[in-house]
Amino acid sequence: MFRKTGFIWHEAYAWYQLGNEAGLARPDGRGVQPDRHAYDPETVRRFRNLVEMSGLADHLVCMKPTAASESDLLRVHTREHVEQIRALSDHITGGEAELFMPVPAGGFEIALLAAGGALMAVEAVMDGKLDNAYALLRPAGHHSTPSASRGFCVFSNAAIAGRYLLDTRGLNRIAYIDWDVHHGNGTQAAFYGDKRALTISIHQDRCFPVDDGFVDQLGEGDAYGTNLNIPLPPGSGVDAYIAAYERVVIPALEAFRPDFIIVPSGFDAGAMDPLGRMMMHSDGYRVLTRKLLAAADKLCNGRLVFTHEGGYSRWAVPFYGLAVMEEISGHKTDITDPFLDWHRALGWQDLVAHQVAVIDAAARNLQHVPRGA
Ligand code: ZN
C-alpha cells in the first residue's frame, strides 16, 4: 500500500555543528586528541543522501521547513530557557547550557527550524496533505525539558508539535512512542501532568539520563497512568523490542485511543551505536514500524509522524532510516542494508528472562492507562 509520506529536511540542520570533542571527551592538549563530536551532522546528512540516492525521495513529498515562532516554543518552554539559548547562540563562539550541552554560534536559528520542521510535519498530516511524515530534524529535542536543554537537545520539538495539535487543532488525545535508546525525559516532563498525552519511552535502563526513565514514573495528578517507561537492560535485541511492543506499547495505544501518534525517533538502539548498548537492526526497525502503522490505521486514520532524535553511527543510521521510510511510504527500494546479516546473526537477539521481567513490570502499569472513547 502506497502512502503519501512527507520528508522534512533543511540543509541548515547539518550546519548545527558542535565542537572538536573526541566523541564526548574534550581535547586537553595532552591525552585527548581532537576528533569529531559524537553528535556529528554527517549522520543525518548520510541518512538524507541515502533517501535521495536510493530513489525513495522520488516517491516522497520533500518539504523544507520554516522557523517556529517564539509563541510556538512557549507552548512548552519557559521564556528564561528560550532566552538562555538565544544568548548562548548570539555569542561569537557559542557557549554551554550545561555539561555536555554546547550551543554553537547561530544554533538558536537552526533550533527554530527544527521545531518548525516538527510543526510542519504534524500540520500537513492534520490537513490531509500527507498520510504520515518523517522529520529529519537537528538539533534533536527529546531530552529538553520545559526549563532546560540537555543531551544535545535544544527545544523539545516533538512536544511543541504535540501541544500545537492539542491547543489549536481540536485534538483531545495524542500519544508518543519514543524508541531512542535514551530516555525521552523532556517529552515526559512536558506532559507529566497533562492527561491529554500518553508518553511512552522504551530505552536502555539508566543510559541517559541516569536518574530518570523508571517503570514507576506514571504521571501526576489526573495525568496518572499517562506516562509509561520500559527501561530495557543493556544488550536487549530485536526480540525484546518486539515483545515490549506487543505486550506494552500496542495495548497501551489501544487503551488510550489517541487521535495522533508521534514517534521521537532515535536510531541509537542500533547494534553499531557508540552511545548505546542495544542490538537493533534495520529489519527490527521495520517490524516495529509496521506495528505502529497498523495501530495508527486502527486508531487515528493513520496519522503518524516521526521526529528525528539521536543515533550516532554514521554508517548504520542511514540504513535504519531508509528501512523506516520504506515502510511508512510503502515504496521498497533495491538498496540492501550491508550490516543486516551480521547483526541478525549476533548472539542474544532472543528474548531472555531478565528482559521479560522488565516488560512484565511495565505491562502491569497498563491497568492505570486511562481508557479513551
Ligand atoms: Zn539517544
Short mmCIF file of C-alpha atoms and ligand atoms in Angstrom, two decimals:
data_model
loop_
_atom_site.label_atom_id
_atom_site.label_comp_id
_atom_site.label_asym_id
_atom_site.label_seq_id
_atom_site.Cartn_x
_atom_site.Cartn_y
_atom_site.Cartn_z
CA MET A 1 0.00 0.00 0.00
CA PHE A 2 1.49 3.31 -1.09
CA ARG A 3 1.09 6.29 1.17
CA LYS A 4 1.66 9.98 0.77
CA THR A 5 4.70 10.39 3.01
CA GLY A 6 6.42 13.65 3.85
CA PHE A 7 10.17 14.02 4.34
CA ILE A 8 11.22 17.19 6.14
CA TRP A 9 14.83 18.30 5.84
CA HIS A 10 16.75 21.56 5.75
CA GLU A 11 20.45 21.88 4.88
CA ALA A 12 20.83 24.12 7.93
CA TYR A 13 20.21 21.04 10.11
CA ALA A 14 23.63 19.75 9.03
CA TRP A 15 25.16 23.13 9.86
CA TYR A 16 24.34 22.63 13.52
CA GLN A 17 27.84 21.61 14.40
CA LEU A 18 29.30 21.04 17.85
CA GLY A 19 32.94 21.11 18.89
CA ASN A 20 36.05 19.04 18.29
CA GLU A 21 35.47 16.61 21.13
CA ALA A 22 36.71 13.06 20.63
CA GLY A 23 33.23 11.57 20.90
CA LEU A 24 32.34 13.30 24.16
CA ALA A 25 35.87 13.82 25.53
CA ARG A 26 37.15 17.37 25.44
CA PRO A 27 40.61 17.79 23.89
CA ASP A 28 43.10 18.84 26.54
CA GLY A 29 46.35 19.28 24.64
CA ARG A 30 47.78 16.18 26.30
CA GLY A 31 45.89 12.90 26.32
CA VAL A 32 42.74 13.64 24.31
CA GLN A 33 43.42 14.29 20.65
CA PRO A 34 40.73 16.40 18.94
CA ASP A 35 38.32 14.46 16.75
CA ARG A 36 34.66 14.53 15.74
CA HIS A 37 31.89 15.21 18.24
CA ALA A 38 29.58 12.24 18.84
CA TYR A 39 26.64 14.33 17.56
CA ASP A 40 28.13 14.54 14.09
CA PRO A 41 25.99 16.16 11.37
CA GLU A 42 27.31 13.67 8.80
CA THR A 43 24.99 11.05 10.31
CA VAL A 44 21.79 12.86 9.33
CA ARG A 45 23.28 14.07 6.06
CA ARG A 46 24.14 10.49 5.07
CA PHE A 47 20.57 9.43 6.00
CA ARG A 48 19.20 12.21 3.83
CA ASN A 49 21.59 11.35 1.00
CA LEU A 50 20.62 7.66 1.06
CA VAL A 51 16.94 8.61 0.80
CA GLU A 52 17.89 10.51 -2.36
CA MET A 53 20.38 8.03 -3.86
CA SER A 54 18.08 5.05 -3.28
CA GLY A 55 15.41 6.73 -5.41
CA LEU A 56 12.98 6.77 -2.50
CA ALA A 57 12.89 10.58 -2.45
CA ASP A 58 11.13 10.48 -5.85
CA HIS A 59 8.15 8.89 -4.08
CA LEU A 60 8.11 11.27 -1.11
CA VAL A 61 6.79 14.76 -0.57
CA CYS A 62 10.04 16.56 0.27
CA MET A 63 9.40 19.64 2.37
CA LYS A 64 11.61 22.45 3.60
CA PRO A 65 10.60 23.82 7.00
CA THR A 66 10.22 27.37 8.17
CA ALA A 67 11.23 28.57 11.62
CA ALA A 68 8.95 28.04 14.60
CA SER A 69 7.78 31.23 16.26
CA GLU A 70 8.57 32.18 19.82
CA SER A 71 4.94 31.58 20.78
CA ASP A 72 5.28 28.02 19.43
CA LEU A 73 8.26 27.45 21.75
CA LEU A 74 6.39 28.93 24.70
CA ARG A 75 3.71 26.25 24.41
CA VAL A 76 6.29 24.02 26.13
CA HIS A 77 9.30 26.07 27.26
CA THR A 78 9.82 28.86 29.77
CA ARG A 79 10.82 32.26 28.47
CA GLU A 80 14.06 32.01 30.51
CA HIS A 81 15.02 28.83 28.67
CA VAL A 82 14.40 30.40 25.25
CA GLU A 83 16.41 33.49 26.21
CA GLN A 84 19.30 31.41 27.57
CA ILE A 85 19.66 29.57 24.24
CA ARG A 86 19.35 32.80 22.26
CA ALA A 87 22.10 34.45 24.35
CA LEU A 88 24.50 31.49 24.02
CA SER A 89 23.87 31.30 20.28
CA ASP A 90 24.47 35.03 19.84
CA HIS A 91 27.92 34.80 21.44
CA ILE A 92 30.77 34.72 18.92
CA THR A 93 31.85 31.21 19.95
CA GLY A 94 28.55 29.90 21.28
CA GLY A 95 28.51 28.54 24.82
CA GLU A 96 27.43 25.70 27.05
CA ALA A 97 23.93 25.46 28.54
CA GLU A 98 25.05 22.67 30.89
CA LEU A 99 27.53 19.79 30.92
CA PHE A 100 27.57 18.04 27.51
CA MET A 101 25.17 20.68 26.17
CA PRO A 102 27.14 23.02 23.91
CA VAL A 103 25.14 25.52 21.86
CA PRO A 104 27.04 26.67 18.76
CA ALA A 105 27.03 30.21 17.43
CA GLY A 106 23.93 30.53 15.26
CA GLY A 107 22.41 27.44 16.84
CA PHE A 108 19.27 29.24 18.01
CA GLU A 109 18.10 29.92 14.45
CA ILE A 110 18.66 26.28 13.44
CA ALA A 111 16.83 25.07 16.56
CA LEU A 112 13.86 27.19 15.45
CA LEU A 113 13.95 25.38 12.09
CA ALA A 114 13.99 22.02 13.91
CA ALA A 115 10.90 22.89 15.96
CA GLY A 116 9.39 24.33 12.77
CA GLY A 117 10.04 21.04 10.96
CA ALA A 118 8.13 19.08 13.59
CA LEU A 119 5.26 21.57 13.36
CA MET A 120 5.23 21.41 9.56
CA ALA A 121 5.02 17.60 9.65
CA VAL A 122 2.08 17.37 12.06
CA GLU A 123 0.26 20.24 10.37
CA ALA A 124 0.49 18.65 6.91
CA VAL A 125 -0.77 15.32 8.27
CA MET A 126 -3.64 17.03 10.12
CA ASP A 127 -4.58 18.91 6.96
CA GLY A 128 -4.66 15.67 4.99
CA LYS A 129 -1.88 16.80 2.65
CA LEU A 130 0.17 13.84 3.88
CA ASP A 131 -0.70 10.42 5.30
CA ASN A 132 2.39 10.39 7.51
CA ALA A 133 5.84 12.01 7.70
CA TYR A 134 9.45 11.72 8.84
CA ALA A 135 11.04 14.97 10.02
CA LEU A 136 14.84 14.54 9.89
CA LEU A 137 15.47 17.23 12.49
CA ARG A 138 18.62 18.58 14.07
CA PRO A 139 19.16 19.68 16.81
CA ALA A 140 17.16 16.93 18.47
CA GLY A 141 14.56 17.59 21.16
CA HIS A 142 13.50 14.73 23.41
CA HIS A 143 15.92 15.44 26.33
CA SER A 144 14.99 19.12 26.51
CA THR A 145 12.59 19.82 29.39
CA PRO A 146 10.35 22.89 29.64
CA SER A 147 13.10 24.76 31.51
CA ALA A 148 16.44 23.26 30.39
CA SER A 149 18.32 21.91 27.39
CA ARG A 150 20.11 18.61 27.84
CA GLY A 151 21.85 15.90 25.85
CA PHE A 152 22.34 17.80 22.54
CA CYS A 153 18.62 18.72 22.60
CA VAL A 154 17.71 22.40 22.45
CA PHE A 155 13.92 22.70 22.17
CA SER A 156 11.51 19.82 22.67
CA ASN A 157 10.47 19.56 19.01
CA ALA A 158 8.03 16.67 19.39
CA ALA A 159 6.38 18.14 22.49
CA ILE A 160 5.98 21.53 20.78
CA ALA A 161 4.28 19.84 17.82
CA GLY A 162 2.01 17.88 20.15
CA ARG A 163 0.95 20.95 22.12
CA TYR A 164 0.14 22.66 18.83
CA LEU A 165 -2.17 19.77 17.92
CA LEU A 166 -3.88 19.78 21.31
CA ASP A 167 -4.17 23.54 21.74
CA THR A 168 -5.07 24.67 18.23
CA ARG A 169 -6.29 21.70 16.16
CA GLY A 170 -9.04 20.40 18.41
CA LEU A 171 -7.40 17.06 19.22
CA ASN A 172 -8.14 15.58 22.63
CA ARG A 173 -5.51 12.86 22.90
CA ILE A 174 -2.09 12.27 21.40
CA ALA A 175 0.48 9.55 22.04
CA TYR A 176 4.27 9.46 21.95
CA ILE A 177 6.30 6.29 21.39
CA ASP A 178 9.96 7.21 21.93
CA TRP A 179 12.28 4.45 20.67
CA ASP A 180 15.56 6.34 21.04
CA VAL A 181 17.96 4.29 23.21
CA HIS A 182 17.95 7.13 25.74
CA HIS A 183 15.01 8.03 27.93
CA GLY A 184 12.60 10.62 26.50
CA ASN A 185 12.80 12.69 29.68
CA GLY A 186 11.94 16.01 28.03
CA THR A 187 8.70 14.77 26.47
CA GLN A 188 7.85 13.04 29.75
CA ALA A 189 8.43 16.27 31.68
CA ALA A 190 6.36 18.37 29.26
CA PHE A 191 3.29 16.17 29.70
CA TYR A 192 3.79 14.66 33.17
CA GLY A 193 0.74 16.49 34.48
CA ASP A 194 -1.15 16.71 31.19
CA LYS A 195 -3.61 13.85 30.72
CA ARG A 196 -4.10 14.67 27.05
CA ALA A 197 -0.83 12.95 26.10
CA LEU A 198 0.23 9.35 26.60
CA THR A 199 4.04 9.37 26.73
CA ILE A 200 5.78 6.02 26.30
CA SER A 201 9.56 5.67 26.29
CA ILE A 202 11.37 2.41 25.54
CA HIS A 203 15.04 2.84 26.32
CA GLN A 204 18.19 1.33 27.76
CA ASP A 205 17.93 1.36 31.54
CA ARG A 206 19.89 4.29 33.05
CA CYS A 207 21.85 5.10 29.90
CA PHE A 208 20.90 8.80 29.81
CA PRO A 209 19.69 10.49 31.90
CA VAL A 210 20.89 8.00 34.53
CA ASP A 211 18.45 9.27 37.17
CA ASP A 212 15.24 9.08 35.13
CA GLY A 213 13.11 6.74 33.00
CA PHE A 214 11.95 4.30 35.67
CA VAL A 215 8.98 1.98 35.39
CA ASP A 216 7.20 3.52 38.40
CA GLN A 217 7.01 7.03 36.88
CA LEU A 218 3.38 7.09 35.78
CA GLY A 219 2.46 10.78 35.64
CA GLU A 220 0.95 13.02 38.30
CA GLY A 221 -2.45 14.33 39.35
CA ASP A 222 -5.20 13.47 36.90
CA ALA A 223 -2.49 12.51 34.37
CA TYR A 224 -1.56 9.46 36.47
CA GLY A 225 -1.25 6.47 34.15
CA THR A 226 -0.36 8.50 31.06
CA ASN A 227 3.42 8.01 31.31
CA LEU A 228 4.93 4.58 30.70
CA ASN A 229 8.63 3.75 30.81
CA ILE A 230 10.11 0.49 29.55
CA PRO A 231 13.76 0.57 30.72
CA LEU A 232 15.20 -2.49 28.97
CA PRO A 233 18.53 -3.95 30.16
CA PRO A 234 21.64 -3.26 28.07
CA GLY A 235 22.16 -5.94 25.44
CA SER A 236 18.48 -6.18 24.52
CA GLY A 237 17.95 -7.32 20.94
CA VAL A 238 15.17 -7.31 18.40
CA ASP A 239 13.05 -9.93 20.21
CA ALA A 240 13.00 -7.85 23.40
CA TYR A 241 11.83 -4.80 21.46
CA ILE A 242 9.13 -6.78 19.67
CA ALA A 243 7.91 -8.24 22.96
CA ALA A 244 7.79 -4.77 24.53
CA TYR A 245 5.68 -3.52 21.63
CA GLU A 246 3.33 -6.49 21.63
CA ARG A 247 2.85 -6.59 25.38
CA VAL A 248 3.02 -2.91 26.40
CA VAL A 249 3.19 -0.32 23.62
CA ILE A 250 0.37 -1.52 21.37
CA PRO A 251 -2.03 -2.46 24.22
CA ALA A 252 -1.39 0.98 25.78
CA LEU A 253 -2.23 2.70 22.48
CA GLU A 254 -5.37 0.59 22.10
CA ALA A 255 -6.49 1.55 25.60
CA PHE A 256 -5.73 5.27 25.29
CA ARG A 257 -7.04 5.61 21.71
CA PRO A 258 -5.01 8.65 20.57
CA ASP A 259 -6.03 10.95 17.73
CA PHE A 260 -2.41 11.26 16.57
CA ILE A 261 0.84 9.32 17.15
CA ILE A 262 4.29 10.95 17.29
CA VAL A 263 7.47 8.86 17.39
CA PRO A 264 10.58 10.61 18.75
CA SER A 265 12.87 8.52 16.58
CA GLY A 266 16.46 7.98 17.60
CA PHE A 267 18.42 5.18 15.97
CA ASP A 268 20.94 4.73 18.77
CA ALA A 269 19.42 1.40 19.83
CA GLY A 270 21.14 0.02 16.73
CA ALA A 271 23.85 -2.59 17.23
CA MET A 272 26.61 -0.31 15.92
CA ASP A 273 25.86 2.72 18.03
CA PRO A 274 28.76 4.14 20.07
CA LEU A 275 26.50 5.63 22.79
CA GLY A 276 24.02 2.77 23.24
CA ARG A 277 24.39 -0.91 24.14
CA MET A 278 21.42 -2.45 22.37
CA MET A 279 21.27 -4.70 19.30
CA MET A 280 18.54 -3.45 16.99
CA HIS A 281 18.97 -3.76 13.23
CA SER A 282 17.15 -2.42 10.20
CA ASP A 283 14.71 -5.36 9.99
CA GLY A 284 13.89 -4.84 13.66
CA TYR A 285 13.00 -1.23 12.92
CA ARG A 286 10.83 -2.44 10.02
CA VAL A 287 8.86 -4.75 12.30
CA LEU A 288 8.30 -2.03 14.91
CA THR A 289 7.30 0.47 12.21
CA ARG A 290 4.70 -1.96 10.81
CA LYS A 291 3.21 -2.34 14.28
CA LEU A 292 2.98 1.44 14.68
CA LEU A 293 1.45 1.84 11.21
CA ALA A 294 -1.18 -0.80 11.99
CA ALA A 295 -2.01 0.88 15.31
CA ALA A 296 -2.25 4.31 13.66
CA ASP A 297 -4.52 2.91 10.92
CA LYS A 298 -6.78 1.31 13.51
CA LEU A 299 -6.90 4.19 15.99
CA CYS A 300 -6.29 7.54 14.27
CA ASN A 301 -6.70 7.39 10.48
CA GLY A 302 -3.02 6.52 10.06
CA ARG A 303 -1.81 9.84 11.49
CA LEU A 304 1.82 9.14 12.33
CA VAL A 305 4.83 11.48 12.45
CA PHE A 306 8.45 10.64 13.26
CA THR A 307 10.68 13.36 14.69
CA HIS A 308 14.39 12.53 14.47
CA GLU A 309 16.34 12.38 17.73
CA GLY A 310 19.67 10.59 18.37
CA GLY A 311 21.66 7.93 16.52
CA TYR A 312 25.44 8.13 16.34
CA SER A 313 26.66 5.52 13.86
CA ARG A 314 27.39 7.42 10.67
CA TRP A 315 27.49 4.06 8.87
CA ALA A 316 24.35 2.33 10.11
CA VAL A 317 21.82 5.08 10.84
CA PRO A 318 21.11 5.77 7.13
CA PHE A 319 20.03 2.14 6.65
CA TYR A 320 17.76 2.16 9.71
CA GLY A 321 16.24 5.40 8.48
CA LEU A 322 15.73 4.08 4.95
CA ALA A 323 14.00 0.97 6.35
CA VAL A 324 11.53 3.13 8.30
CA MET A 325 10.96 5.44 5.32
CA GLU A 326 10.30 2.45 3.03
CA GLU A 327 7.75 1.04 5.46
CA ILE A 328 5.83 4.25 6.06
CA SER A 329 5.71 5.17 2.36
CA GLY A 330 5.10 1.65 1.05
CA HIS A 331 7.87 2.03 -1.56
CA LYS A 332 10.66 -0.57 -1.42
CA THR A 333 14.00 0.39 -2.97
CA ASP A 334 16.64 -2.05 -4.22
CA ILE A 335 19.15 -0.98 -1.57
CA THR A 336 20.18 -3.69 0.89
CA ASP A 337 21.50 -2.99 4.37
CA PRO A 338 25.13 -4.17 4.29
CA PHE A 339 25.11 -4.74 8.06
CA LEU A 340 21.86 -6.68 8.36
CA ASP A 341 23.09 -10.29 8.06
CA TRP A 342 25.87 -9.65 10.55
CA HIS A 343 23.53 -8.06 13.11
CA ARG A 344 20.82 -10.69 12.66
CA ALA A 345 23.37 -13.37 13.48
CA LEU A 346 24.55 -11.75 16.71
CA GLY A 347 24.02 -13.88 19.79
CA TRP A 348 21.40 -12.87 22.35
CA GLN A 349 18.93 -11.41 19.87
CA ASP A 350 16.39 -13.71 21.56
CA LEU A 351 14.19 -12.62 24.44
CA VAL A 352 15.65 -13.68 27.80
CA ALA A 353 14.31 -13.78 31.36
CA HIS A 354 15.74 -10.55 32.76
CA GLN A 355 14.24 -8.65 29.80
CA VAL A 356 10.88 -10.37 30.34
CA ALA A 357 10.94 -9.20 33.97
CA VAL A 358 11.17 -5.54 32.89
CA ILE A 359 8.48 -5.94 30.24
CA ASP A 360 6.22 -7.68 32.80
CA ALA A 361 6.71 -4.79 35.23
CA ALA A 362 5.82 -2.25 32.54
CA ALA A 363 2.82 -4.33 31.44
CA ARG A 364 1.43 -4.24 34.98
CA ASN A 365 1.08 -0.47 34.57
CA LEU A 366 -1.36 -0.92 31.67
CA GLN A 367 -4.18 -1.09 34.23
CA HIS A 368 -3.55 2.61 35.02
CA VAL A 369 -3.70 3.90 31.43
CA PRO A 370 -6.88 5.99 31.02
CA ARG A 371 -9.32 4.44 28.55
CA GLY A 372 -10.17 6.55 25.52
CA ALA A 373 -13.60 6.72 23.99
ZN ZN B 1 19.56 8.99 22.13
#
